[in-house]
Amino acid sequence: METLELLQAYWWLLIAVLGAALVFLLFVQGGQSMLYCKASDSERQLMVNSLGRKWEFTFTTLVVFGGAFFASFPLFYSTSFGGAYWLWMLILFSFVLQAVSYEFRRKKGNVYGTRTYDSFLMFNGLFGCVMLGVAVGMFFFGGAFTVQKANILEPGNPVISQWASSHGLEAMLCWKNLLLGFAVFFLARTMAALYFINNIGDEDAFIARMRKKVLVNGLIFAVLFVAFLVVLLLSGGYRADAQGNIVAEDYIYLHNLLNMWWLAVLLLAGVVAALYGIFTGAFTKSRAGIWFSGTGASAVVIVLFCIAGYAGTAYLPSTLDPASSLTLANSSSSLFTLKTMSIVSILVPFVLAYIVYVWSKMNAVQLTEKELESEHHKY
Amino acid sequence: MNELIEVVDWSRAQFALTAMYHWLFVPLTLGLSVIVAIMETIYYRTGNERWKGLTKFWMSLFGINFACGVATGLILEFEFGTNWSNYSWFVGDIFGAPLAIEGIVAFFMEATFVAVMFFGWNKVSKGFHLASTWLTALGVSLSALWILVANAWMQYPVGMEFDPAQMRNVMTDFFAVALSPVAINKFFHAVFSGWTLAGIFVIGVSSWLLWRKRNISAAKSSLKIGAWVGLAGMLLTLFTGHGSAVEVSRVQPMKLAAMEGLYQGSVGADLIGVAVLKSNPEQTPDDPMLFSIDIPKGLSYLIYADGEHFVPGINDLIAGRSITAEGDTVYGLSYADKMALGRKARTALADYSKALEANDSNAIIAAEKEIKENFPYFGYGYLEKPEDAVPPVATTFYAFHIMVAVGGLLFAVLLLMLFASYCKTNVLEKSWLHIIGIFSIVLVWICSQAGWIVAEVGRQPWVIQDLMPTNAAISSIQSDSVQFTFWLFAVIFTALLIAEVSIMLRYISNASKTDIEKTR
């Protein structure tokens, strides 16, 4: 493998890992979507404060996910963000509302009232998850765009990446994308229930209800995900041949999974771990379900990214002009930039280490009503 | 073409809106994180609980503000893709790296340790908590470093070369990008201005407490720290501001000319203190001001440390004219020449593409040579006339002079407050002092915003200096769509700002009725 190719694969893997971390951390959004479920005021307070101590991680991971994409595959940044305008704007809009809602919701003088901020959190909980799923769905089911780099020489119409005038609305209405979007949404809700079980103490009735939620949401997720997987594995796509020409291929994702058998093994392991987490959350007294489901879901996301982009697969297929489809090779940064960024990525384990350390310190004791009462800073 | 212009204008408006709102919150975060860390350090060292109370009071205000900065920052990052799609490809290879590093190095640090700051009082040791507060402040500053490296690179593109095969620029020297003198100056100037702003904010709130005669001891202690941090910030802002102006004269002389409203350059150029521009100053380039109070030869002296040095004006730069130390008028490349060279680069690039398709190696080499020679003027090829390279002079001029004048005023306020906080007489109890302190809060934000207006409006029409004008950097979207999202964000940002200010005011008011120094 050439160095450039290797670094492209490395950066795609890093993006996959960030995507996996993001999906894991979407339990925050899943929890937000439960705020209007049956719960007492004190339970709702516990839910919000439990999530509120983690929302920044999800938000930061989303930002870093975007930044890493920009640095390593700028043509994706240029094409998808500038093209699927409405999709990304809806995602951004929902996260802007989230960012202030925890801090503002119960503060005196917040102008719009607690319910407004809670509805913002609900909005982000639903649309944030579904639309991020839709965005990832485009990795497989494509977008309506063309890429003509020579356009930059045309002063009257200089834009390289041109998208159909629907600008992402078509992706938001594509049932295949929505299938993944809702699978992500119910996964996030399942994970949220598992997180509450793990993080909130002394609330037996609440925990019992959360265990039911794990089962119901987990089952819906499993059905949606299996349906998505079937659709995906039966779908065709595009692949760059040895000369870099884009050619159509039926069952491309199935082929990728079979050709890269270790991914199939990881997928299977991920699904089993996720289901085991759901099982322990729903039927046992264990509070550790989130770690199994979280790890499993993360593994599945990594596999999805890998089969979307590796082996010359077009990870953003163009439905208008197959030759414009984006592959790791034709959309990446230069060798120099990828090398430089790879050196920076050595810091990632240190970052992960202090996050894990701080998380474990802060979560050593479960959140209780008593603790919340004595807390100076609460949401 | 009209649609293109509308998309460009609305995209610029949307980006400006987001950036200006973002910069309402960020400087306070930058400075207040340091002030809070200083207060907690005093608590850590003395063990005196009143400092813990003070730390918590200011930390709460920090938290209210922090959320809005995070929210607007997210939009800013993604708008490079959503609204400046061409830009993202043309220079993404260079520009993306600082953004990714910002995320990896700074954002996670902020996100992790800010949680300890707020929720870790009873969960971690005093030392670990203090370290977390400082690490949050460090994370905030590191975040500013990388985004300002990215911004500085747009104003002074270095460490890269053009790759004609991919029709984009690629990075060749990371350290040239990260450590360019423009980036270093910009970083320190912006961060220290944040210290100043937060210092004034603390002074203003403390002045209000003193005015209402509530929590006098807390207010006096806070005011003293605010004044010290603010004054340190102001002195360093002045120093780095001068450095920035020198860099601007070197790499963006047109911006400097606009900042000073200088149409006709001269040997021994005056520095304008106070002035009003005529309505059409370009028509009277020798006398563009209605009235002005100048410092003779001040501009030449400040920029070149030589009162007799020639400073080019807008018309000199367009004509490529300058005057040597010996007094000879010499001509370099005019903007018309640069436009011709820019078009030559574009034609060569088209030739290169054709040669590449035809696999004609001689033609490829010839085109490559032509591109390399003329690429420094590539962006000029997009301009229709030389005057298109002149930024909005009035906006740049007034923003610069407002920044300088208000900055000077705030410098005096900081000295006054520091004097008052150490004065043995009862100066700190004077109402006029409290009113100055409170009113300064408004002034410091005006000053801060004006600074960014100078930096960003003054560099127009370039999104990347000399290489890409704003109208070539955009996304292919309908102007109606951008107009819609502009208004959407205008409404939501304004609503959030109203909420933030309201919450802060209520919090300060309610806290003032309790004992702030008492630990809760």
Coordinates of C-alpha atoms in Angstrom, one line a residue, chain A:
Chain A
M1 CA 0.0 0.0 0.0
E2 CA 1.3 3.5 -0.9
T3 CA 1.9 5.9 1.9
L4 CA -0.8 8.2 0.7
E5 CA -3.3 5.4 0.5
L6 CA -2.3 4.1 3.9
L7 CA -2.8 7.6 5.4
Q8 CA -6.2 8.0 3.7
A9 CA -7.2 4.6 5.2
Y10 CA -5.9 5.7 8.6
W11 CA -7.8 8.9 8.5
W12 CA -11.0 7.2 7.4
L13 CA -10.6 4.9 10.4
L14 CA -10.1 7.9 12.7
I15 CA -13.3 9.4 11.3
A16 CA -15.0 6.1 11.8
V17 CA -13.9 6.1 15.4
L18 CA -15.1 9.6 15.9
G19 CA -18.4 8.7 14.2
A20 CA -18.7 5.7 16.6
A21 CA -18.0 7.9 19.6
L22 CA -20.6 10.3 18.4
V23 CA -23.2 7.6 18.0
F24 CA -22.4 6.3 21.5
L25 CA -22.7 9.8 23.0
L26 CA -26.0 10.4 21.2
F27 CA -27.5 8.8 24.4
V28 CA -27.6 12.5 25.5
Q29 CA -30.0 13.2 22.6
G30 CA -31.9 10.0 23.2
G31 CA -32.4 11.0 26.9
Q32 CA -33.6 14.5 25.8
S33 CA -36.3 12.8 23.6
M34 CA -37.6 11.2 26.8
L35 CA -38.1 14.4 28.8
Y36 CA -41.8 14.5 28.1
C37 CA -42.3 10.9 29.0
K38 CA -44.1 10.0 32.2
A39 CA -41.9 11.1 35.0
S40 CA -42.2 13.1 38.3
D41 CA -40.6 16.5 38.5
S42 CA -37.8 15.2 40.6
E43 CA -37.1 12.4 38.2
R44 CA -37.1 14.8 35.3
Q45 CA -34.6 16.9 37.2
L46 CA -32.4 13.9 37.7
M47 CA -32.6 13.0 34.0
V48 CA -31.7 16.5 32.8
N49 CA -28.9 16.9 35.3
S50 CA -27.5 13.5 34.5
L51 CA -27.5 14.3 30.8
G52 CA -26.4 17.8 31.3
R53 CA -23.1 16.7 32.7
K54 CA -22.3 14.9 29.4
W55 CA -23.9 17.0 26.7
E56 CA -20.6 18.8 26.0
F57 CA -18.9 15.5 25.0
T58 CA -21.5 14.8 22.3
F59 CA -21.3 18.4 21.1
T60 CA -17.5 18.4 21.1
T61 CA -17.3 15.1 19.3
L62 CA -19.6 16.4 16.6
V63 CA -17.4 19.5 16.2
V64 CA -14.2 17.4 16.1
F65 CA -15.9 15.0 13.6
G66 CA -16.5 18.0 11.3
G67 CA -13.0 19.3 11.8
A68 CA -11.4 16.0 11.1
F69 CA -13.4 15.6 8.0
F70 CA -12.4 19.0 6.8
A71 CA -8.7 18.4 7.4
S72 CA -8.6 14.9 5.9
F73 CA -11.3 14.9 3.2
P74 CA -11.9 18.5 2.3
L75 CA -13.8 17.6 -0.9
F76 CA -16.5 15.9 1.2
Y77 CA -16.7 19.0 3.4
S78 CA -17.0 21.1 0.4
T79 CA -19.5 18.9 -1.4
S80 CA -21.8 17.6 1.3
F81 CA -22.0 20.6 3.5
G82 CA -22.4 23.1 0.7
G83 CA -24.7 20.8 -1.2
A84 CA -27.0 19.1 1.3
Y85 CA -27.6 22.6 2.8
W86 CA -30.9 22.0 4.5
L87 CA -30.0 18.8 6.0
W88 CA -26.9 20.2 7.7
M89 CA -28.6 23.4 8.6
L90 CA -31.3 21.5 10.4
I91 CA -28.7 19.5 12.3
L92 CA -26.8 22.6 13.2
F93 CA -29.9 24.5 14.2
S94 CA -31.0 21.7 16.6
F95 CA -27.5 21.6 18.2
V96 CA -27.4 25.4 18.7
L97 CA -30.7 25.1 20.6
Q98 CA -29.3 22.3 22.7
A99 CA -26.1 24.1 23.6
V100 CA -27.9 26.8 25.6
S101 CA -30.9 24.8 26.8
Y102 CA -29.2 23.0 29.7
E103 CA -27.7 26.1 31.1
F104 CA -30.7 28.3 30.6
R105 CA -33.7 26.1 31.3
R106 CA -34.1 26.7 35.0
K107 CA -32.3 30.0 35.4
K108 CA -34.3 32.9 36.6
G109 CA -34.8 35.5 33.9
N110 CA -34.5 33.0 31.1
V111 CA -37.3 34.9 29.2
Y112 CA -38.9 32.0 27.5
G113 CA -39.6 29.6 30.3
T114 CA -38.4 26.1 31.2
R115 CA -40.8 24.3 28.9
T116 CA -39.4 26.2 25.9
Y117 CA -35.9 25.1 26.6
D118 CA -37.1 21.5 27.3
S119 CA -38.8 21.6 23.9
F120 CA -35.5 22.7 22.3
L121 CA -33.9 19.6 24.0
M122 CA -36.7 17.4 22.6
F123 CA -36.2 18.9 19.2
N124 CA -32.5 18.2 19.3
G125 CA -33.2 14.8 20.7
L126 CA -35.4 13.8 17.7
F127 CA -34.0 15.8 14.8
G128 CA -30.3 15.6 15.9
C129 CA -30.4 11.8 15.9
V130 CA -32.6 11.2 12.8
M131 CA -30.8 13.8 10.6
L132 CA -27.3 12.6 11.6
G133 CA -28.5 9.1 10.6
V134 CA -29.8 10.6 7.3
A135 CA -26.4 12.2 6.8
V136 CA -24.6 8.9 7.3
G137 CA -27.2 7.2 5.1
M138 CA -26.0 9.4 2.2
F139 CA -22.6 7.5 2.5
F140 CA -24.5 4.6 1.0
F141 CA -27.5 5.9 -0.9
G142 CA -25.8 8.9 -2.3
G143 CA -26.6 12.5 -3.0
A144 CA -27.7 14.5 -6.1
F145 CA -24.5 16.3 -6.9
T146 CA -21.7 16.8 -9.5
V147 CA -18.1 17.8 -9.0
Q148 CA -16.3 19.7 -11.8
K149 CA -13.1 21.2 -10.5
A150 CA -12.6 23.2 -13.7
N151 CA -15.6 25.3 -12.7
I152 CA -13.2 27.3 -10.6
L153 CA -12.0 29.0 -13.8
E154 CA -15.5 30.3 -14.6
P155 CA -16.0 33.7 -12.8
G156 CA -19.7 33.7 -13.4
N157 CA -20.3 30.2 -12.0
P158 CA -17.1 29.2 -10.1
V159 CA -18.5 26.6 -7.7
I160 CA -16.8 23.2 -8.0
S161 CA -19.5 21.1 -6.3
Q162 CA -23.0 21.6 -7.5
W163 CA -26.0 20.0 -5.9
A164 CA -29.6 19.5 -7.1
S165 CA -31.8 22.4 -6.2
S166 CA -33.5 20.4 -3.4
H167 CA -30.2 20.8 -1.5
G168 CA -30.5 17.9 0.9
L169 CA -34.3 17.8 1.2
E170 CA -34.3 14.8 -1.1
A171 CA -31.9 13.0 1.3
M172 CA -34.2 13.9 4.2
L173 CA -37.1 12.3 2.3
C174 CA -35.3 9.2 1.2
W175 CA -36.8 6.3 3.0
K176 CA -33.6 4.4 3.1
N177 CA -31.8 7.3 4.8
L178 CA -34.7 7.7 7.2
L179 CA -34.6 4.0 8.1
L180 CA -31.0 4.5 9.3
G181 CA -32.0 7.9 10.9
F182 CA -34.8 6.3 13.0
A183 CA -32.6 3.3 13.8
V184 CA -30.0 5.8 15.2
F185 CA -32.8 7.6 17.1
F186 CA -34.1 4.4 18.8
L187 CA -30.6 3.3 19.5
A188 CA -30.0 6.6 21.2
R189 CA -33.1 6.2 23.3
T190 CA -32.1 2.7 24.3
M191 CA -28.6 3.9 25.2
A192 CA -30.2 6.8 27.2
A193 CA -32.2 4.4 29.2
L194 CA -29.1 2.3 29.9
Y195 CA -27.2 5.5 30.8
F196 CA -29.9 6.5 33.3
I197 CA -29.8 3.0 34.8
N198 CA -26.0 3.4 35.2
N199 CA -25.9 7.0 36.3
I200 CA -28.9 7.6 38.5
G201 CA -29.1 6.0 41.9
D202 CA -31.8 5.5 44.7
E203 CA -34.7 5.6 42.3
D204 CA -36.0 2.1 42.0
A205 CA -39.3 2.9 40.3
F206 CA -37.6 5.1 37.8
I207 CA -34.9 2.5 37.1
A208 CA -37.6 -0.1 36.6
R209 CA -39.3 2.1 34.0
M210 CA -36.0 2.7 32.3
R211 CA -35.5 -1.1 32.0
K212 CA -38.8 -1.3 30.2
K213 CA -37.7 1.5 27.9
V214 CA -34.5 -0.4 27.2
L215 CA -36.6 -3.3 26.0
V216 CA -39.1 -1.4 23.9
N217 CA -36.7 1.0 22.3
G218 CA -34.1 -1.8 22.0
L219 CA -36.6 -4.0 20.1
I220 CA -37.6 -1.2 17.7
F221 CA -34.0 -0.4 17.1
A222 CA -33.2 -4.0 16.4
V223 CA -36.0 -4.3 13.9
L224 CA -35.1 -1.0 12.1
F225 CA -31.4 -1.8 12.1
V226 CA -31.9 -5.3 10.7
A227 CA -34.1 -3.8 8.0
F228 CA -31.5 -1.2 7.2
L229 CA -28.8 -3.9 7.1
V230 CA -30.8 -6.0 4.6
V231 CA -31.5 -2.9 2.4
L232 CA -27.8 -2.0 2.6
L233 CA -26.4 -5.4 1.7
L234 CA -28.8 -5.7 -1.2
S235 CA -27.8 -2.2 -2.5
G236 CA -25.4 -1.4 -5.3
G237 CA -22.9 1.4 -5.3
Y238 CA -19.7 2.6 -7.0
R239 CA -16.1 1.7 -6.8
A240 CA -13.0 3.2 -8.3
D241 CA -11.1 0.8 -10.4
A242 CA -7.3 0.6 -10.7
Q243 CA -7.2 3.6 -13.0
G244 CA -9.5 5.6 -10.7
N245 CA -12.5 5.3 -12.9
I246 CA -15.8 5.0 -11.1
V247 CA -17.7 1.9 -12.0
A248 CA -21.1 0.6 -10.7
E249 CA -21.2 -2.6 -8.7
D250 CA -24.2 -4.5 -7.4
Y251 CA -24.2 -5.7 -3.8
I252 CA -21.0 -3.7 -3.2
Y253 CA -21.4 -3.5 0.5
L254 CA -22.1 -7.2 0.8
H255 CA -19.0 -7.8 -1.3
N256 CA -17.0 -5.5 1.0
L257 CA -18.2 -7.3 4.0
L258 CA -17.3 -10.7 2.6
N259 CA -14.0 -9.6 1.2
M260 CA -13.0 -7.9 4.4
W261 CA -14.1 -10.8 6.7
W262 CA -12.7 -9.2 9.8
L263 CA -15.3 -6.5 9.4
A264 CA -18.0 -9.1 9.2
V265 CA -16.6 -10.6 12.4
L266 CA -16.6 -7.1 14.1
L267 CA -20.1 -6.4 12.9
L268 CA -21.3 -9.7 14.4
A269 CA -19.5 -9.1 17.6
G270 CA -20.9 -5.5 17.7
V271 CA -24.4 -6.7 17.2
V272 CA -24.1 -9.4 19.9
A273 CA -22.6 -6.9 22.4
A274 CA -25.3 -4.4 21.7
L275 CA -28.0 -7.0 22.1
Y276 CA -26.4 -8.3 25.3
G277 CA -26.3 -4.8 26.7
I278 CA -30.0 -4.4 25.9
F279 CA -30.7 -7.8 27.5
T280 CA -28.8 -7.0 30.7
G281 CA -30.4 -3.6 30.8
A282 CA -33.9 -5.0 30.4
F283 CA -33.9 -8.3 32.3
T284 CA -31.1 -8.2 34.9
K285 CA -30.2 -5.9 37.8
S286 CA -26.9 -5.0 36.1
R287 CA -26.1 -1.3 35.6
A288 CA -23.4 -2.0 33.1
G289 CA -25.6 -2.5 30.0
I290 CA -24.5 0.8 28.5
W291 CA -20.9 -0.3 28.2
F292 CA -21.9 -3.4 26.3
S293 CA -24.4 -1.7 24.0
G294 CA -22.2 1.3 23.6
T295 CA -19.2 -0.7 22.7
G296 CA -21.3 -2.9 20.4
A297 CA -22.9 0.1 18.6
S298 CA -19.5 1.7 18.2
A299 CA -18.1 -1.4 16.6
V300 CA -21.1 -1.5 14.2
V301 CA -20.6 2.1 13.3
I302 CA -16.9 1.5 12.6
V303 CA -17.8 -1.4 10.3
L304 CA -20.4 0.8 8.4
F305 CA -17.8 3.5 7.8
C306 CA -15.3 0.9 6.7
I307 CA -17.5 -0.8 4.2
A308 CA -18.6 2.6 2.9
G309 CA -15.1 3.9 2.2
Y310 CA -12.5 1.1 2.0
A311 CA -11.5 -0.9 -1.1
G312 CA -12.1 2.1 -3.4
T313 CA -15.8 2.3 -2.6
A314 CA -17.4 5.6 -3.2
Y315 CA -18.4 6.8 0.2
L316 CA -20.5 9.6 -1.2
P317 CA -22.0 8.2 -4.4
S318 CA -23.4 10.7 -6.8
T319 CA -26.9 9.9 -8.1
L320 CA -26.5 12.5 -10.9
D321 CA -23.1 11.7 -12.2
P322 CA -21.4 8.6 -10.9
A323 CA -18.0 9.9 -12.0
S324 CA -18.4 12.7 -9.5
S325 CA -18.7 10.2 -6.6
L326 CA -16.3 10.8 -3.8
T327 CA -13.8 8.1 -2.8
L328 CA -11.1 8.3 -0.2
A329 CA -8.5 8.7 -3.0
N330 CA -10.2 11.5 -4.9
S331 CA -11.4 13.6 -2.0
S332 CA -8.5 13.5 0.5
S333 CA -6.0 16.0 1.6
S334 CA -2.4 15.9 0.4
L335 CA 0.2 13.5 1.6
F336 CA 1.9 16.3 3.6
T337 CA -1.3 17.4 5.4
L338 CA -2.3 13.8 6.2
K339 CA 1.2 13.1 7.6
T340 CA 1.1 16.3 9.7
M341 CA -2.3 15.5 11.0
S342 CA -1.3 11.9 11.7
I343 CA 1.5 13.2 14.0
V344 CA -1.1 15.4 15.8
S345 CA -3.3 12.3 16.1
I346 CA -0.7 10.8 18.5
L347 CA -2.3 13.1 21.0
V348 CA -5.7 11.3 20.7
P349 CA -4.8 8.5 23.2
F350 CA -3.8 11.1 25.8
V351 CA -7.0 13.0 25.2
L352 CA -9.0 9.7 25.6
A353 CA -7.0 8.9 28.7
Y354 CA -7.9 12.1 30.5
I355 CA -11.5 11.9 29.4
V356 CA -11.8 8.4 30.8
Y357 CA -10.0 9.4 34.0
V358 CA -12.2 12.5 34.6
W359 CA -15.4 10.6 33.6
S360 CA -14.6 7.8 36.1
K361 CA -13.9 10.3 38.9
M362 CA -17.0 12.3 38.2
N363 CA -19.2 9.2 37.9
A364 CA -17.8 7.3 40.8
V365 CA -20.9 8.1 42.8
Q366 CA -24.4 7.9 41.1
L367 CA -26.4 11.0 40.9
T368 CA -29.2 11.2 43.5
E369 CA -31.8 13.7 44.5
K370 CA -29.8 14.4 47.7
E371 CA -26.7 15.3 45.7
L372 CA -28.7 17.5 43.4
E373 CA -30.2 19.4 46.3
S374 CA -26.8 20.4 47.6
E375 CA -25.4 21.2 44.1
H376 CA -24.5 24.8 43.5
H377 CA -24.6 24.5 39.7
K378 CA -27.6 22.6 38.4
Y379 CA -29.7 22.5 35.3

